[in-house]
């Protein structure tokens, strides 16, 4: 087990190196610091001196891989690759264009993101599984057909529509909940209602349909026939046998996204004014702050790999057939 | 002799034509093989699938018309070399004429005769008042705006009437085709078309077509005189924008396939078939790509493209070419990040196929790997590829809106549903609400995605007998 | 109705199946009676409707199948009239059923004892300690240990899972137990154990047992009465002894002649194939395959008529005794034939590494094939016999180098295949081809039959032009007894037997001298099996082909092979001429295999362990062997000569 974990962690290193190389290529080779400077300075102020000044201010006035101005090890370390890209491996994210420390921002902004994402995930899982079970219980009836049609209709609607419509109806017209805003602690709960609701509804169609398909696939397996031949009721068959088996792919599918929850949702956070990592990212994108984007890409990869490892571990917990070695 | 226009083939047009050629080849190939035709017959029999196919075809037609670009010749004195307009138009723009040109000053509601915002007006008697001015085009033919609903109804019914003639023609043609095919009298064929159980799929298609034609007739009759879906902030007709957005949505959904398909097919099948270090490398590749948050990778790449376009303006002679390149680039990026799912699926399936006895038998004959892959593996994963591509289409159309909202979608001046939503979402705060631009974008997108989802469903049911189907 | 008229009574059962063209009867007017403590065997080939009958009794018909007529009585209860809730109480209670595939019929993520306890709670209201005690008692009753209850299904062997299923179904103390092909997926030695267990339980509990099988020999061992079904109808019903001494229906008679364990010489095939569901009948359903068919048979459907007490036959000719069948001369006379050696395998081994730890170091090997040597002469048939997992299929693939062998040599015509480059290997493969077990997995569904057959010609005889290739395809189709128009069709248009003919034609296309036949008939019905074996025999006589015939079916071996090789755990444990080896088996494992074959009662003296643990030293069979001594566990017996042409790897075989 420990050997397995160690091997998975070792395997993560080449992947992170790959991610690092991709982002480095995108941000420093294809799209040079000069280009960045030009964009930030705007068309009117582009002079070679201004570009040089901007680069110096933001620490981009270094060669890519080899610094012949420096001496000793610094020839290799005092370069963009080491300073801007390799530093990510020790979670040193550097500073944003506005001079703030990115690592500190991430640490403080992940909590609002979690406050939205975690309830969305849990409530969503409960709702989707229950809805799918309901449809499977009434399979091959009109209720099932209607439910599936509803799912297809729901999944054909743009996520933006759910956000805009709910803000307009619940927030503006009916005035039930605040349209946007955030406040930590229990008083802030009222701000979470709308984003969580929208988050749950926008994936309702697709997830429920997928879970229904999983359940139905289990229903056709031979052990279900055995359970019926034993004289179990349809509900017992569904809840004790089918659910237990179908939950394995469902749970492990959910586990992989859990670490990434702290990154938050771009759309929800920006619409509902949540000061989380999602809105941080979207602001960075719109301000073309590449240092932040780079940091978020790296962080996302780390969290994804963490999710993969957690998935493997969760298999050993829910599926007796899986033993990691 | 010079043409009255200069054809312009944008990158995306060329790619689209390539894709159409590939689809045509696929269709011909399918028609020639009985076992490939068989599953499509199930789609042909599916009511929802056929109705959805008609809607998709209508969208496709508009998208195609909108992809035939040209620059009009400017009037020039005799003897001078012909000059062409800087503006690139499409055949669709040409066909809908007034829809494009009748631009108001700002917002106006659907079927409105007056502007939505007050302006400072000078009345006939010289007084200066703030009021809602009459629109330049919308309802301008009416002497008295009070009577507009009667006018709308009359023109709408007239248009629908013309449309019903077209629909009757379609039914007639279908019946004629059936009559020739079955060697029946025309009346018998028509009756069969109306009632026969085995023709329920084509019947649903014809009914959908009838509805579409009636609607199109009515709108076509009204559009030159009213803004059926209102106008936007700069006074452009919302219906025109929504229709123009169709091409963008379709291109995002289909051109991406051109990138996804070769990548997923070669890498996925190679990983599954050869195993060993090939598999290790390919798995490493897709785990790495998968580990980067998709939106961020797309955003980063689009920013890079944007910088490239902005710093090299001399490479692109028209604004259309610039925004077109950004669209193509977006498709490329979506494809580069989107092949992983299909590749994984194909890898798993190929792993299974590799062990099947007919592949083993081929190996026992010493058949080469290339030949085994072409004859034994590819044909047996083709259905998975088809199902996945059709399913992915709707996801991509929806993704366009989100990406455009985030600011890393298509060019802000390119008509797209995402841009329409982005431009109008803040206007919900107005009193009264400007709802029509949002509604139009959501509606057009919803119809396309719903049709695509329903069609995908019937394709999946036809090709994958294990999957549950709706109806 | 009177109670003594039977415990389970079925009247006028009709079951319909949905096809593309609507509902079609799969079972028609079926009547059955099972008395208390009686074992009734329902026998028929695939598609005869026997499994649907069982599911209909349980009211567990799958979607797309429906019962449209008929009544089922269990004692005084009419099952067909019960509401679903009452039927549920009865299911697994008074009426229980076990299924064919024990590997997938248990919930994979629930412990065995909980799965059994579930049935106890549902039918006897037991919970807690009482339930646990009862679970232990049930496990004991089916020959499992209490600790097996703490396992998950994946930790048990196939036989243990089938025992678990039986225990689960005994929990409700059923009056009638239905067993649908309970041993088809199991090895022959395990099959005998499960059947003995079922018979014992039936006798001890006075339970009615409805056993469904395709195997008439198996029916002979367990039945009190036998019902033979064909195309959804009962064609013959008789007490066991009456059926096996005096079968009246031409179908039953033909089926018995097609069973390998009966008689000698070539197997007698039934021509044609069973009708498909949805076929329309006017006369007797068997008429088109019947050798005694008369005009009346085609025009008028026969009814079941009684020929003696309890013996009923659906045949117009039931009253007339069957004409004495003239058997052709037995063709076992090729035993003395000594041809030149074609294939020589020496010390062939296939090992798969077991990797563990951080660096995936190899810590051990799975020895799938462990030093096997054999020779096949020209135009002879060598049979390779063993149970599932003994390595026989791996051996076949390693001989062809579809799997790379880890050690050893494969000499074909004196050329060592293991050393050939891939291009030289390609040429050498023209002399040796393979036919696989699964007639569905072995043909690419996307290719036409002509393309499938021509594949080998195109690869190995590229000099042949298109025309010559097509001509050759035509010849091959004729040789394997398929019509010429088959060439243009796709595999799905053919039945299992026809597909196997296509697979044989594909292998023959490159004119090989040796065919490796990997269980070529085990997925086929007996009547079709006899056809395919007849075809193989004819091809051997015509082309002088040699066969390496891999099978688990011992009676079949006796009918086709000159020499036999018995494999156990990757090793050859005994080999020799068929007749001598069957007459006097030397290795205890061979003896067990022979004693377990159905058709000879269930009176095996020893009840061996199902599977031993993995051994590192000594004889691999010692863990299961009743005779094992100390030295058997210490050192591995070598394969030693034992009389003319015979070898055996056993310390106890003694010198001769």
PDB file of C-alpha atoms in Angstrom, chain A residues 157-303:
ATOM      1  CA  UNK A 157     -30.143  24.615 -21.607  1.00  0.00           C
ATOM      2  CA  UNK A 158     -27.048  26.736 -21.283  1.00  0.00           C
ATOM      3  CA  UNK A 159     -25.620  27.013 -17.786  1.00  0.00           C
ATOM      4  CA  UNK A 160     -25.598  30.778 -18.187  1.00  0.00           C
ATOM      5  CA  UNK A 161     -29.380  30.688 -18.505  1.00  0.00           C
ATOM      6  CA  UNK A 162     -29.761  29.079 -15.092  1.00  0.00           C
ATOM      7  CA  UNK A 163     -27.604  31.759 -13.536  1.00  0.00           C
ATOM      8  CA  UNK A 164     -29.295  34.689 -15.214  1.00  0.00           C
ATOM      9  CA  UNK A 165     -32.831  33.368 -14.831  1.00  0.00           C
ATOM     10  CA  UNK A 166     -32.414  32.498 -11.162  1.00  0.00           C
ATOM     11  CA  UNK A 167     -30.835  35.841 -10.351  1.00  0.00           C
ATOM     12  CA  UNK A 168     -33.654  37.600 -12.113  1.00  0.00           C
ATOM     13  CA  UNK A 169     -36.530  35.544 -10.709  1.00  0.00           C
ATOM     14  CA  UNK A 170     -35.455  34.639  -7.183  1.00  0.00           C
ATOM     15  CA  UNK A 171     -33.234  37.579  -6.524  1.00  0.00           C
ATOM     16  CA  UNK A 172     -34.734  40.502  -8.331  1.00  0.00           C
ATOM     17  CA  UNK A 173     -38.431  39.780  -8.880  1.00  0.00           C
ATOM     18  CA  UNK A 174     -39.281  37.738  -5.817  1.00  0.00           C
ATOM     19  CA  UNK A 175     -36.555  39.115  -3.609  1.00  0.00           C
ATOM     20  CA  UNK A 176     -36.063  35.830  -1.720  1.00  0.00           C
ATOM     21  CA  UNK A 177     -32.286  35.839  -1.470  1.00  0.00           C
ATOM     22  CA  UNK A 178     -29.524  38.320  -2.151  1.00  0.00           C
ATOM     23  CA  UNK A 179     -28.476  38.349  -5.789  1.00  0.00           C
ATOM     24  CA  UNK A 180     -24.812  38.387  -5.036  1.00  0.00           C
ATOM     25  CA  UNK A 181     -22.258  38.995  -2.368  1.00  0.00           C
ATOM     26  CA  UNK A 182     -20.386  36.999   0.227  1.00  0.00           C
ATOM     27  CA  UNK A 183     -19.841  37.072   3.941  1.00  0.00           C
ATOM     28  CA  UNK A 184     -17.951  34.502   5.971  1.00  0.00           C
ATOM     29  CA  UNK A 185     -19.601  32.677   8.879  1.00  0.00           C
ATOM     30  CA  UNK A 186     -23.183  31.617   9.480  1.00  0.00           C
ATOM     31  CA  UNK A 187     -24.616  34.993   8.522  1.00  0.00           C
ATOM     32  CA  UNK A 188     -23.246  34.458   5.040  1.00  0.00           C
ATOM     33  CA  UNK A 189     -25.411  31.388   4.462  1.00  0.00           C
ATOM     34  CA  UNK A 190     -28.074  33.395   2.673  1.00  0.00           C
ATOM     35  CA  UNK A 191     -25.552  34.360   0.032  1.00  0.00           C
ATOM     36  CA  UNK A 192     -24.770  30.708  -0.661  1.00  0.00           C
ATOM     37  CA  UNK A 193     -28.319  29.567  -1.348  1.00  0.00           C
ATOM     38  CA  UNK A 194     -28.581  30.865  -4.889  1.00  0.00           C
ATOM     39  CA  UNK A 195     -25.188  29.787  -6.234  1.00  0.00           C
ATOM     40  CA  UNK A 196     -25.519  26.311  -4.732  1.00  0.00           C
ATOM     41  CA  UNK A 197     -29.033  25.962  -6.118  1.00  0.00           C
ATOM     42  CA  UNK A 198     -27.906  27.034  -9.570  1.00  0.00           C
ATOM     43  CA  UNK A 199     -24.871  24.767  -9.390  1.00  0.00           C
ATOM     44  CA  UNK A 200     -27.051  21.787  -8.535  1.00  0.00           C
ATOM     45  CA  UNK A 201     -29.715  22.471 -11.139  1.00  0.00           C
ATOM     46  CA  UNK A 202     -27.351  23.129 -13.995  1.00  0.00           C
ATOM     47  CA  UNK A 203     -25.942  19.607 -13.814  1.00  0.00           C
ATOM     48  CA  UNK A 204     -29.240  17.925 -12.919  1.00  0.00           C
ATOM     49  CA  UNK A 205     -30.118  16.713 -16.411  1.00  0.00           C
ATOM     50  CA  UNK A 206     -26.802  15.298 -17.421  1.00  0.00           C
ATOM     51  CA  UNK A 207     -25.839  13.695 -14.117  1.00  0.00           C
ATOM     52  CA  UNK A 208     -29.212  12.129 -13.403  1.00  0.00           C
ATOM     53  CA  UNK A 209     -29.332  10.634 -16.851  1.00  0.00           C
ATOM     54  CA  UNK A 210     -25.834   9.252 -16.500  1.00  0.00           C
ATOM     55  CA  UNK A 211     -26.593   7.732 -13.101  1.00  0.00           C
ATOM     56  CA  UNK A 212     -29.822   6.269 -14.410  1.00  0.00           C
ATOM     57  CA  UNK A 213     -27.866   4.567 -17.184  1.00  0.00           C
ATOM     58  CA  UNK A 214     -25.425   3.179 -14.597  1.00  0.00           C
ATOM     59  CA  UNK A 215     -28.263   1.827 -12.472  1.00  0.00           C
ATOM     60  CA  UNK A 216     -30.009   0.309 -15.452  1.00  0.00           C
ATOM     61  CA  UNK A 217     -26.819  -1.419 -16.515  1.00  0.00           C
ATOM     62  CA  UNK A 218     -26.554  -2.989 -13.067  1.00  0.00           C
ATOM     63  CA  UNK A 219     -30.217  -4.013 -13.199  1.00  0.00           C
ATOM     64  CA  UNK A 220     -29.462  -6.316 -16.108  1.00  0.00           C
ATOM     65  CA  UNK A 221     -26.744  -8.238 -14.308  1.00  0.00           C
ATOM     66  CA  UNK A 222     -27.245 -11.794 -13.189  1.00  0.00           C
ATOM     67  CA  UNK A 223     -26.889 -11.180  -9.475  1.00  0.00           C
ATOM     68  CA  UNK A 224     -30.016  -9.014  -9.590  1.00  0.00           C
ATOM     69  CA  UNK A 225     -31.933 -11.972 -10.937  1.00  0.00           C
ATOM     70  CA  UNK A 226     -30.562 -14.048  -8.057  1.00  0.00           C
ATOM     71  CA  UNK A 227     -31.711 -11.426  -5.572  1.00  0.00           C
ATOM     72  CA  UNK A 228     -35.195 -11.525  -7.070  1.00  0.00           C
ATOM     73  CA  UNK A 229     -35.201 -15.331  -7.073  1.00  0.00           C
ATOM     74  CA  UNK A 230     -34.409 -15.093  -3.366  1.00  0.00           C
ATOM     75  CA  UNK A 231     -37.755 -13.371  -2.936  1.00  0.00           C
ATOM     76  CA  UNK A 232     -36.518  -9.854  -2.218  1.00  0.00           C
ATOM     77  CA  UNK A 233     -38.812  -6.945  -2.935  1.00  0.00           C
ATOM     78  CA  UNK A 234     -38.049  -4.603  -5.804  1.00  0.00           C
ATOM     79  CA  UNK A 235     -37.076  -1.881  -3.344  1.00  0.00           C
ATOM     80  CA  UNK A 236     -34.677  -4.212  -1.513  1.00  0.00           C
ATOM     81  CA  UNK A 237     -33.143  -5.275  -4.816  1.00  0.00           C
ATOM     82  CA  UNK A 238     -32.699  -1.652  -5.835  1.00  0.00           C
ATOM     83  CA  UNK A 239     -31.377  -0.238  -2.580  1.00  0.00           C
ATOM     84  CA  UNK A 240     -29.387  -3.134  -1.176  1.00  0.00           C
ATOM     85  CA  UNK A 241     -27.930  -4.665  -4.305  1.00  0.00           C
ATOM     86  CA  UNK A 242     -28.068  -2.308  -7.282  1.00  0.00           C
ATOM     87  CA  UNK A 243     -27.254   0.858  -5.372  1.00  0.00           C
ATOM     88  CA  UNK A 244     -24.281  -0.741  -3.639  1.00  0.00           C
ATOM     89  CA  UNK A 245     -22.729  -1.815  -6.918  1.00  0.00           C
ATOM     90  CA  UNK A 246     -23.555   1.306  -8.915  1.00  0.00           C
ATOM     91  CA  UNK A 247     -22.224   3.568  -6.180  1.00  0.00           C
ATOM     92  CA  UNK A 248     -18.710   2.316  -6.861  1.00  0.00           C
ATOM     93  CA  UNK A 249     -18.314   4.128 -10.196  1.00  0.00           C
ATOM     94  CA  UNK A 250     -20.358   7.079  -8.925  1.00  0.00           C
ATOM     95  CA  UNK A 251     -18.337   7.643  -5.759  1.00  0.00           C
ATOM     96  CA  UNK A 252     -14.987   7.129  -7.366  1.00  0.00           C
ATOM     97  CA  UNK A 253     -16.027   9.476 -10.150  1.00  0.00           C
ATOM     98  CA  UNK A 254     -16.830  12.104  -7.539  1.00  0.00           C
ATOM     99  CA  UNK A 255     -13.672  11.612  -5.509  1.00  0.00           C
ATOM    100  CA  UNK A 256     -11.436  12.659  -8.390  1.00  0.00           C
ATOM    101  CA  UNK A 257     -12.924  16.166  -8.433  1.00  0.00           C
ATOM    102  CA  UNK A 258     -12.890  16.770  -4.675  1.00  0.00           C
ATOM    103  CA  UNK A 259      -9.396  18.303  -4.392  1.00  0.00           C
ATOM    104  CA  UNK A 260     -10.148  20.578  -7.317  1.00  0.00           C
ATOM    105  CA  UNK A 261     -13.163  22.021  -5.536  1.00  0.00           C
ATOM    106  CA  UNK A 262     -10.972  24.685  -3.963  1.00  0.00           C
ATOM    107  CA  UNK A 263     -10.403  26.160  -7.412  1.00  0.00           C
ATOM    108  CA  UNK A 264     -14.060  27.128  -7.409  1.00  0.00           C
ATOM    109  CA  UNK A 265     -16.322  27.762 -10.365  1.00  0.00           C
ATOM    110  CA  UNK A 266     -15.533  30.577 -12.778  1.00  0.00           C
ATOM    111  CA  UNK A 267     -19.110  31.261 -13.779  1.00  0.00           C
ATOM    112  CA  UNK A 268     -20.847  30.941 -10.428  1.00  0.00           C
ATOM    113  CA  UNK A 269     -18.306  33.014  -8.526  1.00  0.00           C
ATOM    114  CA  UNK A 270     -18.158  35.806 -11.046  1.00  0.00           C
ATOM    115  CA  UNK A 271     -21.947  36.089 -11.368  1.00  0.00           C
ATOM    116  CA  UNK A 272     -22.616  35.880  -7.675  1.00  0.00           C
ATOM    117  CA  UNK A 273     -19.686  38.017  -6.563  1.00  0.00           C
ATOM    118  CA  UNK A 274     -17.976  35.353  -4.463  1.00  0.00           C
ATOM    119  CA  UNK A 275     -14.388  36.345  -3.654  1.00  0.00           C
ATOM    120  CA  UNK A 276     -13.036  32.847  -4.331  1.00  0.00           C
ATOM    121  CA  UNK A 277     -10.392  31.389  -6.569  1.00  0.00           C
ATOM    122  CA  UNK A 278     -12.821  31.136  -9.479  1.00  0.00           C
ATOM    123  CA  UNK A 279     -13.413  34.841  -9.627  1.00  0.00           C
ATOM    124  CA  UNK A 280      -9.714  35.396  -8.941  1.00  0.00           C
ATOM    125  CA  UNK A 281      -8.921  33.360 -12.054  1.00  0.00           C
ATOM    126  CA  UNK A 282     -11.494  35.066 -14.197  1.00  0.00           C
ATOM    127  CA  UNK A 283     -10.258  38.495 -13.148  1.00  0.00           C
ATOM    128  CA  UNK A 284      -6.718  37.410 -13.962  1.00  0.00           C
ATOM    129  CA  UNK A 285      -7.828  36.215 -17.377  1.00  0.00           C
ATOM    130  CA  UNK A 286      -9.548  39.472 -18.116  1.00  0.00           C
ATOM    131  CA  UNK A 287      -6.600  41.497 -16.830  1.00  0.00           C
ATOM    132  CA  UNK A 288      -4.235  39.160 -18.687  1.00  0.00           C
ATOM    133  CA  UNK A 289      -2.234  38.583 -15.524  1.00  0.00           C
ATOM    134  CA  UNK A 290      -0.193  35.604 -16.657  1.00  0.00           C
ATOM    135  CA  UNK A 291       1.515  34.990 -13.345  1.00  0.00           C
ATOM    136  CA  UNK A 292      -1.818  34.136 -11.757  1.00  0.00           C
ATOM    137  CA  UNK A 293      -2.946  31.984 -14.686  1.00  0.00           C
ATOM    138  CA  UNK A 294       0.321  30.063 -14.512  1.00  0.00           C
ATOM    139  CA  UNK A 295      -0.105  29.490 -10.808  1.00  0.00           C
ATOM    140  CA  UNK A 296      -3.668  28.286 -11.206  1.00  0.00           C
ATOM    141  CA  UNK A 297      -2.728  25.886 -14.019  1.00  0.00           C
ATOM    142  CA  UNK A 298      -0.021  24.347 -11.871  1.00  0.00           C
ATOM    143  CA  UNK A 299      -2.213  24.185  -8.797  1.00  0.00           C
ATOM    144  CA  UNK A 300      -5.012  22.599 -10.837  1.00  0.00           C
ATOM    145  CA  UNK A 301      -2.676  19.883 -12.069  1.00  0.00           C
ATOM    146  CA  UNK A 302      -1.412  19.096  -8.599  1.00  0.00           C
ATOM    147  CA  UNK A 303      -4.965  18.840  -7.301  1.00  0.00           C
TER     148      UNK A 303
END
